[in-house]
Amino acid sequence: MKSTHKINHPINSDNLDILFEPWTLNKTLTIKNRIIMAPMTRCLADDYLVPTQDMVDYYARRADAGLIISEATVIRADGQGYPNTPGIYSQAQIEGWRQVTQKVHDNGGKIFLQLFHAGRVSHPVHLKGELPIAPSSIALDGVVSRTDGFHYPVPRALTIDEIPPLVESFAIAAKNAIKAGFDGVEIHAANGYIIDQFLHWQSNRRTDKYGSTPENMTLFALEVVDAVINAVGADRVGIRLSPAAYLHMDHHQDDVEVFRYLLPQLVKRDLAYLHTGMFDDSMHFDDLDGTVTSFLRKNYNGTLIASGSYSSDDAVRAISKKLFNLIAFGRSFIANPDLIDKIKSDQKLVAYDESMLATLF
Ligand code: FNR
């Protein structure tokens, strides 16, 4: 992989307007501008994984975004991978999220919940002493974040009988999200978590119908997509993918074939959108013959959200060239609650700094 150089063309306020055009996702949902707040784990829910008042205020402050995508939200207890990440499986969690969605709606915004299961990217310390579950018993190499140097354990491979209830848990969580007032859900199939673990050869060595061929390796993802569509309707379902194994995953040369099979299947589902999962989308991957977003664009003709170290100028250029339709910003939304106003009026942005993660300003 190598970095591509950015070619600078002048941006003027006319060009900038493209970011502030409404975008119709489908007959159910139109968003007021093309700027999305990327999902970002903050680890500041309470000890029952219930959203707090600070989280209500944090999301409400950013309701000017065309769409907010919530931080990764645990679909059931064995999906937790980090401390104090919110859930969407208990009544108290649903009630807590309802406060968030109400305030975002009061402020004129829209918000999707990101449905998350960590799979092997976890540790018994988060799972009441149990081992994490995964497609295969292959450990992730590395130290578990936010622990005292614990290494990822060898996860327990799911038995085939455990897979349908796991698929159903995604659907129940999606229904709970709608009960909590969300406008829709994003299936987190990116960044090396459980769905992505089925989609990559390094983490999926199954020999049953969920492994061994690209078609089989996409089965779990498609079962989740179909169950979630069945629960809440395709208009309210987006999905995030990381065809490049860039996080919590080792690269395998045949992964690309899995995604070449998956993407046309997703096109048929008529989802609200597809979303790139990347931290730096200027990276070129030889297997993908370009960037992650260019690969997704070639293989998917619906609404595409790019993300990964974009500036607003980069986004204007790329959207004008129809390289994607919507742009998600992450870290700049943490550093600038008023990001939308600042972009609109061409103000200098506050630079993101990791120390900002300690609080929910
Ligand atoms: C993230 N990201 C992320 N992605 C995701 O799909 N679910 C998540 O919960 C998180 N959590 C998260 C936490 C923090 C603190 C950061 C900085 C990032 C990735 C995020 O959505 C986005 O793709 C990247 O931050 C790249 O975009 P920016 O920040 O360069 O605009």
Coordinates of C-alpha atoms and ligand atoms in Angstrom, one line a residue:
M1 CA 0.0 0.0 0.0
K2 CA 1.2 3.5 -0.6
S3 CA -0.2 7.0 -0.1
T4 CA -1.5 9.0 -3.0
H5 CA -0.7 12.6 -3.4
K6 CA -3.5 15.1 -3.2
I7 CA -3.8 17.5 -6.1
N8 CA -4.9 20.9 -5.0
H9 CA -7.5 22.8 -7.0
P10 CA -8.9 26.0 -5.6
I11 CA -12.1 25.7 -3.7
N12 CA -14.6 28.6 -3.6
S13 CA -17.8 29.0 -1.8
D14 CA -19.9 27.9 -4.8
N15 CA -18.1 24.6 -4.8
L16 CA -18.6 24.3 -1.0
D17 CA -22.4 24.5 -1.6
I18 CA -22.4 21.0 -2.8
L19 CA -21.9 19.8 0.8
F20 CA -25.0 21.7 1.9
E21 CA -27.3 20.2 -0.7
P22 CA -30.0 17.8 0.7
W23 CA -29.6 14.2 -0.3
T24 CA -32.4 11.7 -0.8
L25 CA -31.4 8.3 0.6
N26 CA -34.8 6.8 -0.4
K27 CA -38.5 7.4 -0.2
T28 CA -38.4 7.3 3.6
L29 CA -35.3 9.5 4.3
T30 CA -33.9 12.7 3.0
I31 CA -31.0 14.3 4.9
K32 CA -30.5 18.1 5.0
N33 CA -26.8 18.1 3.9
R34 CA -24.1 15.7 2.7
I35 CA -22.1 15.8 5.9
I36 CA -22.3 12.7 8.1
M37 CA -20.9 12.5 11.7
A38 CA -18.9 9.2 11.7
P39 CA -19.5 6.6 14.4
M40 CA -17.0 7.1 17.2
T41 CA -16.7 4.9 20.3
R42 CA -16.3 7.1 23.4
C43 CA -16.5 4.7 26.3
L44 CA -18.5 7.1 28.5
A45 CA -21.8 5.2 29.0
D46 CA -22.6 4.2 32.5
D47 CA -21.7 0.9 34.1
Y48 CA -24.9 -0.7 32.8
L49 CA -24.0 0.5 29.3
V50 CA -26.8 3.0 29.4
P51 CA -26.3 6.4 27.6
T52 CA -25.8 9.3 30.0
Q53 CA -27.0 12.9 30.0
D54 CA -23.6 14.0 28.7
M55 CA -24.1 11.7 25.7
V56 CA -27.5 13.3 25.1
D57 CA -25.9 16.8 25.1
Y58 CA -22.9 15.6 23.0
Y59 CA -25.1 14.2 20.2
A60 CA -27.6 17.0 20.4
R61 CA -24.9 19.6 19.9
R62 CA -24.0 18.0 16.6
A63 CA -27.5 17.8 15.1
D64 CA -26.6 20.1 12.3
A65 CA -25.0 17.1 10.5
G66 CA -27.0 15.7 7.7
L67 CA -26.9 12.4 9.6
I68 CA -25.3 11.4 12.9
I69 CA -24.2 7.7 13.1
S70 CA -23.9 6.7 16.8
E71 CA -20.9 5.2 18.4
A72 CA -20.7 1.4 18.0
T73 CA -23.5 0.0 20.2
V74 CA -23.4 -3.5 21.7
I75 CA -26.2 -5.7 20.4
R76 CA -25.9 -8.2 23.2
A77 CA -23.7 -8.8 26.3
D78 CA -21.2 -11.1 24.6
G79 CA -20.5 -8.4 22.0
Q80 CA -18.8 -5.9 24.3
G81 CA -15.2 -5.2 23.4
Y82 CA -14.4 -2.0 25.3
P83 CA -15.4 -0.6 28.7
N84 CA -18.5 1.6 29.1
T85 CA -19.7 1.3 25.5
P86 CA -23.5 1.7 25.2
G87 CA -25.7 -1.2 24.5
I88 CA -29.1 -1.6 22.9
Y89 CA -30.4 -4.8 24.5
S90 CA -31.8 -3.8 27.9
Q91 CA -34.9 -1.6 28.6
A92 CA -32.7 0.9 30.4
Q93 CA -30.4 1.2 27.4
I94 CA -33.4 1.8 25.1
E95 CA -34.7 4.5 27.5
G96 CA -31.3 6.1 27.6
W97 CA -31.0 6.2 23.9
R98 CA -34.5 7.6 23.6
Q99 CA -33.3 10.8 25.4
V100 CA -30.5 11.1 22.8
T101 CA -32.8 10.6 19.7
Q102 CA -35.4 13.0 21.1
K103 CA -32.9 15.8 21.7
V104 CA -31.3 15.3 18.3
H105 CA -34.7 15.4 16.6
D106 CA -35.7 18.5 18.7
N107 CA -32.6 20.1 17.2
G108 CA -33.6 19.2 13.6
G109 CA -31.2 16.3 13.2
K110 CA -31.3 12.7 12.1
I111 CA -29.5 9.8 13.8
F112 CA -28.7 6.1 13.0
L113 CA -27.5 3.6 15.6
Q114 CA -24.4 1.6 14.8
L115 CA -25.1 -2.1 15.5
F116 CA -21.9 -3.7 16.9
H117 CA -20.6 -7.0 18.1
A118 CA -16.8 -7.2 18.8
G119 CA -16.4 -10.9 18.3
R120 CA -12.7 -11.8 18.9
V121 CA -11.7 -8.1 19.5
S122 CA -12.5 -8.5 23.2
H123 CA -11.3 -10.1 26.4
P124 CA -12.9 -12.0 29.3
V125 CA -12.4 -8.8 31.4
H126 CA -15.3 -7.4 29.4
L127 CA -17.3 -10.6 29.3
K128 CA -17.7 -11.7 32.9
G129 CA -14.8 -14.1 32.5
E130 CA -16.1 -15.8 29.4
L131 CA -14.0 -16.1 26.2
P132 CA -15.0 -13.9 23.2
I133 CA -16.8 -15.7 20.4
A134 CA -15.6 -15.6 16.7
P135 CA -16.0 -17.5 13.4
S136 CA -12.8 -19.5 14.2
S137 CA -10.6 -19.9 17.2
I138 CA -7.8 -17.6 15.8
A139 CA -6.6 -14.9 18.2
L140 CA -6.0 -11.4 17.2
D141 CA -2.3 -10.5 17.8
G142 CA -2.0 -7.5 20.1
V143 CA -2.9 -5.9 23.4
V144 CA -6.5 -5.2 24.3
S145 CA -7.0 -1.5 24.4
R146 CA -7.9 0.1 27.7
T147 CA -6.6 -2.8 29.8
D148 CA -3.4 -3.3 31.7
G149 CA -1.6 -4.9 28.9
F150 CA -3.8 -8.0 28.5
H151 CA -3.3 -9.8 25.2
Y152 CA -6.3 -10.9 23.0
P153 CA -7.2 -14.5 23.9
V154 CA -7.9 -17.3 21.5
P155 CA -11.6 -16.9 21.0
R156 CA -14.1 -19.7 21.1
A157 CA -15.4 -20.6 17.6
L158 CA -19.1 -20.3 17.2
T159 CA -20.9 -23.7 16.7
I160 CA -23.2 -23.7 13.7
D161 CA -26.2 -23.8 16.0
E162 CA -25.1 -20.6 17.7
I163 CA -25.2 -18.6 14.4
P164 CA -29.0 -18.2 13.8
P165 CA -29.5 -16.8 17.4
L166 CA -26.6 -14.3 16.8
V167 CA -28.2 -13.2 13.5
E168 CA -31.5 -12.8 15.4
S169 CA -29.8 -10.7 18.1
F170 CA -28.8 -8.1 15.4
A171 CA -32.5 -8.0 14.3
I172 CA -33.8 -7.6 17.8
A173 CA -31.2 -4.8 18.4
A174 CA -32.3 -3.1 15.2
K175 CA -36.0 -3.2 16.4
N176 CA -34.9 -1.8 19.8
A177 CA -33.1 1.0 18.0
I178 CA -36.3 2.0 16.2
K179 CA -38.2 1.7 19.6
A180 CA -35.6 4.1 21.0
G181 CA -36.4 6.6 18.2
F182 CA -33.5 6.2 15.8
D183 CA -34.1 7.0 12.2
G184 CA -32.3 3.8 11.2
V185 CA -29.4 1.5 11.9
E186 CA -25.9 1.0 10.4
I187 CA -24.6 -2.6 10.5
H188 CA -21.0 -2.4 11.6
A189 CA -19.4 -4.9 9.3
A190 CA -16.1 -3.0 9.2
N191 CA -12.9 -2.7 11.2
G192 CA -12.3 -6.3 12.1
Y193 CA -15.3 -6.9 14.3
I194 CA -17.5 -10.0 14.2
I195 CA -19.1 -9.6 10.8
D196 CA -15.8 -8.5 9.2
Q197 CA -14.2 -11.6 10.9
F198 CA -16.4 -13.8 8.7
L199 CA -15.4 -11.7 5.6
H200 CA -11.6 -12.2 5.8
W201 CA -9.6 -15.4 5.4
Q202 CA -7.3 -14.6 8.3
S203 CA -10.1 -14.9 10.8
N204 CA -12.5 -17.3 9.0
R205 CA -11.2 -20.8 8.6
R206 CA -14.6 -22.5 8.9
T207 CA -15.3 -25.5 6.8
D208 CA -19.1 -25.4 7.1
K209 CA -21.5 -23.2 5.0
Y210 CA -20.1 -20.0 6.6
G211 CA -16.5 -20.5 5.3
S212 CA -14.0 -21.8 2.7
T213 CA -15.4 -19.9 -0.3
P214 CA -16.2 -16.3 -1.0
E215 CA -19.9 -17.1 -1.2
N216 CA -19.9 -19.0 2.1
M217 CA -17.9 -16.3 3.8
T218 CA -20.5 -13.6 2.9
L219 CA -23.4 -15.8 4.2
F220 CA -23.3 -14.5 7.8
A221 CA -23.1 -10.8 6.7
L222 CA -26.0 -11.3 4.3
E223 CA -28.1 -13.2 6.9
V224 CA -27.6 -10.3 9.3
V225 CA -28.5 -7.8 6.5
D226 CA -31.6 -9.7 5.6
A227 CA -32.7 -10.2 9.2
V228 CA -32.2 -6.5 10.0
I229 CA -34.1 -5.4 6.8
N230 CA -36.9 -7.8 7.8
A231 CA -37.0 -6.1 11.2
V232 CA -36.9 -2.4 10.3
G233 CA -37.1 -2.1 6.4
A234 CA -34.3 -1.6 3.9
D235 CA -34.8 2.2 3.8
R236 CA -33.6 2.4 7.4
V237 CA -30.5 0.2 7.0
G238 CA -26.9 1.2 6.1
I239 CA -23.8 -0.9 6.3
R240 CA -20.1 -0.2 6.9
L241 CA -17.4 -2.3 5.3
S242 CA -13.6 -2.5 5.3
P243 CA -12.5 -4.6 2.3
A244 CA -8.9 -3.6 3.1
A245 CA -7.8 -5.4 6.2
Y246 CA -6.4 -2.3 7.9
L247 CA -7.5 -2.7 11.5
H248 CA -7.7 -5.8 13.8
M249 CA -7.0 -8.0 10.8
D250 CA -4.2 -9.4 8.7
H251 CA -4.3 -9.0 5.0
H252 CA -5.0 -12.0 2.7
Q253 CA -4.6 -11.8 -1.0
D254 CA -8.0 -13.6 -1.6
D255 CA -10.1 -11.2 0.6
V256 CA -10.9 -9.1 -2.4
E257 CA -12.9 -11.9 -4.0
V258 CA -15.1 -12.1 -0.9
F259 CA -16.0 -8.4 -1.3
R260 CA -16.4 -8.8 -5.1
Y261 CA -19.1 -11.4 -4.3
L262 CA -20.7 -9.4 -1.4
L263 CA -21.1 -6.0 -3.1
P264 CA -23.5 -7.0 -5.9
Q265 CA -25.5 -8.9 -3.3
L266 CA -25.8 -5.7 -1.3
V267 CA -26.8 -3.7 -4.4
K268 CA -29.8 -6.1 -4.7
R269 CA -30.9 -5.3 -1.1
D270 CA -31.4 -1.6 -1.9
L271 CA -30.0 -0.3 1.4
A272 CA -30.1 3.3 2.6
Y273 CA -26.3 3.5 2.0
L274 CA -22.9 1.8 2.0
H275 CA -20.1 3.4 4.2
T276 CA -16.4 3.1 3.9
G277 CA -14.7 2.0 7.1
M278 CA -11.2 3.6 7.0
F279 CA -9.0 5.9 9.0
D280 CA -7.0 7.2 5.9
D281 CA -8.8 6.8 2.6
S282 CA -5.9 8.2 0.6
M283 CA -4.2 4.8 1.0
H284 CA -3.8 2.8 -2.1
F285 CA -4.3 -1.0 -1.9
D286 CA -2.9 -3.0 -4.8
D287 CA -5.5 -5.8 -4.4
L288 CA -8.3 -3.3 -4.6
D289 CA -6.6 -1.5 -7.5
G290 CA -7.1 1.8 -5.7
T291 CA -8.5 3.2 -2.5
V292 CA -11.1 1.5 -0.4
T293 CA -13.8 4.0 -1.6
S294 CA -12.8 3.7 -5.3
F295 CA -13.1 -0.1 -5.0
L296 CA -16.6 0.2 -3.3
R297 CA -17.7 2.8 -6.0
K298 CA -16.7 0.4 -8.8
N299 CA -18.8 -2.4 -7.3
Y300 CA -21.7 -0.6 -5.7
N301 CA -24.0 1.9 -7.4
G302 CA -26.2 3.1 -4.4
T303 CA -25.5 6.0 -2.0
L304 CA -21.8 5.7 -0.9
I305 CA -20.4 7.5 2.2
A306 CA -16.6 8.0 2.2
S307 CA -14.6 8.5 5.4
G308 CA -11.0 8.6 6.5
S309 CA -8.9 11.7 7.0
Y310 CA -10.8 13.9 4.5
S311 CA -10.9 17.7 4.8
S312 CA -13.9 19.5 3.6
D313 CA -12.0 20.7 0.5
D314 CA -11.1 17.0 -0.3
A315 CA -14.7 16.1 0.0
V316 CA -15.9 18.9 -2.3
R317 CA -13.5 17.8 -5.0
A318 CA -14.3 14.2 -4.7
I319 CA -18.1 14.6 -4.5
S320 CA -18.0 17.0 -7.5
K321 CA -16.2 14.2 -9.4
K322 CA -18.9 11.8 -8.2
L323 CA -16.3 9.6 -6.5
F324 CA -18.8 9.2 -3.7
N325 CA -22.0 10.9 -2.6
L326 CA -21.7 11.8 1.1
I327 CA -18.7 12.5 3.4
A328 CA -18.4 11.3 7.0
F329 CA -16.1 13.3 9.3
G330 CA -15.0 11.8 12.6
R331 CA -12.2 13.4 14.6
S332 CA -13.0 16.9 13.4
F333 CA -16.6 16.5 14.8
I334 CA -15.1 15.7 18.2
A335 CA -12.9 18.8 18.1
N336 CA -15.6 21.0 16.6
P337 CA -19.1 20.5 17.8
D338 CA -20.0 23.4 15.5
L339 CA -18.3 21.8 12.5
I340 CA -21.1 22.4 10.1
D341 CA -21.2 26.1 10.8
K342 CA -17.4 26.3 10.6
I343 CA -17.3 24.6 7.2
K344 CA -20.1 26.8 5.9
S345 CA -18.4 30.0 6.9
D346 CA -14.9 28.8 6.1
Q347 CA -13.6 29.2 9.6
K348 CA -10.4 27.5 10.8
L349 CA -11.1 24.2 12.6
V350 CA -9.8 23.3 16.0
A351 CA -7.3 20.5 15.6
Y352 CA -8.2 17.1 17.1
D353 CA -6.2 15.9 20.0
E354 CA -6.6 12.5 21.8
S355 CA -6.9 14.3 25.1
M356 CA -10.3 15.4 23.9
L357 CA -11.6 11.8 24.3
A358 CA -11.7 12.2 28.1
T359 CA -14.8 14.3 28.0
L360 CA -18.0 14.6 25.9
F361 CA -17.9 18.3 24.9
Ligands
FNR1 C1 -13.5 5.7 15.5 N1 -14.0 5.0 14.4 C2 -15.1 4.2 14.5 N2 -15.7 3.5 13.5 C3 -16.8 2.8 13.6 O1 -17.3 2.3 12.6 N3 -17.3 2.6 14.8 C4 -16.8 3.2 16.0 O2 -17.4 3.0 17.1 C5 -15.6 3.9 15.8 N4 -15.0 4.5 16.9 C6 -14.0 5.4 16.8 C7 -13.6 6.1 17.9 C8 -12.6 7.1 17.7 C9 -12.2 7.9 18.9 C10 -12.1 7.5 16.4 C11 -11.2 8.6 16.2 C12 -12.6 6.7 15.3 C13 -13.6 5.4 13.0 C14 -14.3 6.7 12.5 O3 -15.7 6.4 12.3 C15 -13.7 7.2 11.2 O4 -13.8 6.2 10.2 C16 -12.3 7.6 11.4 O5 -12.1 8.4 12.5 C17 -11.8 8.4 10.1 O6 -12.4 9.5 9.9 P1 -11.8 11.0 10.3 O7 -11.6 11.0 11.8 O8 -10.4 11.0 9.7 O9 -12.7 12.0 9.8

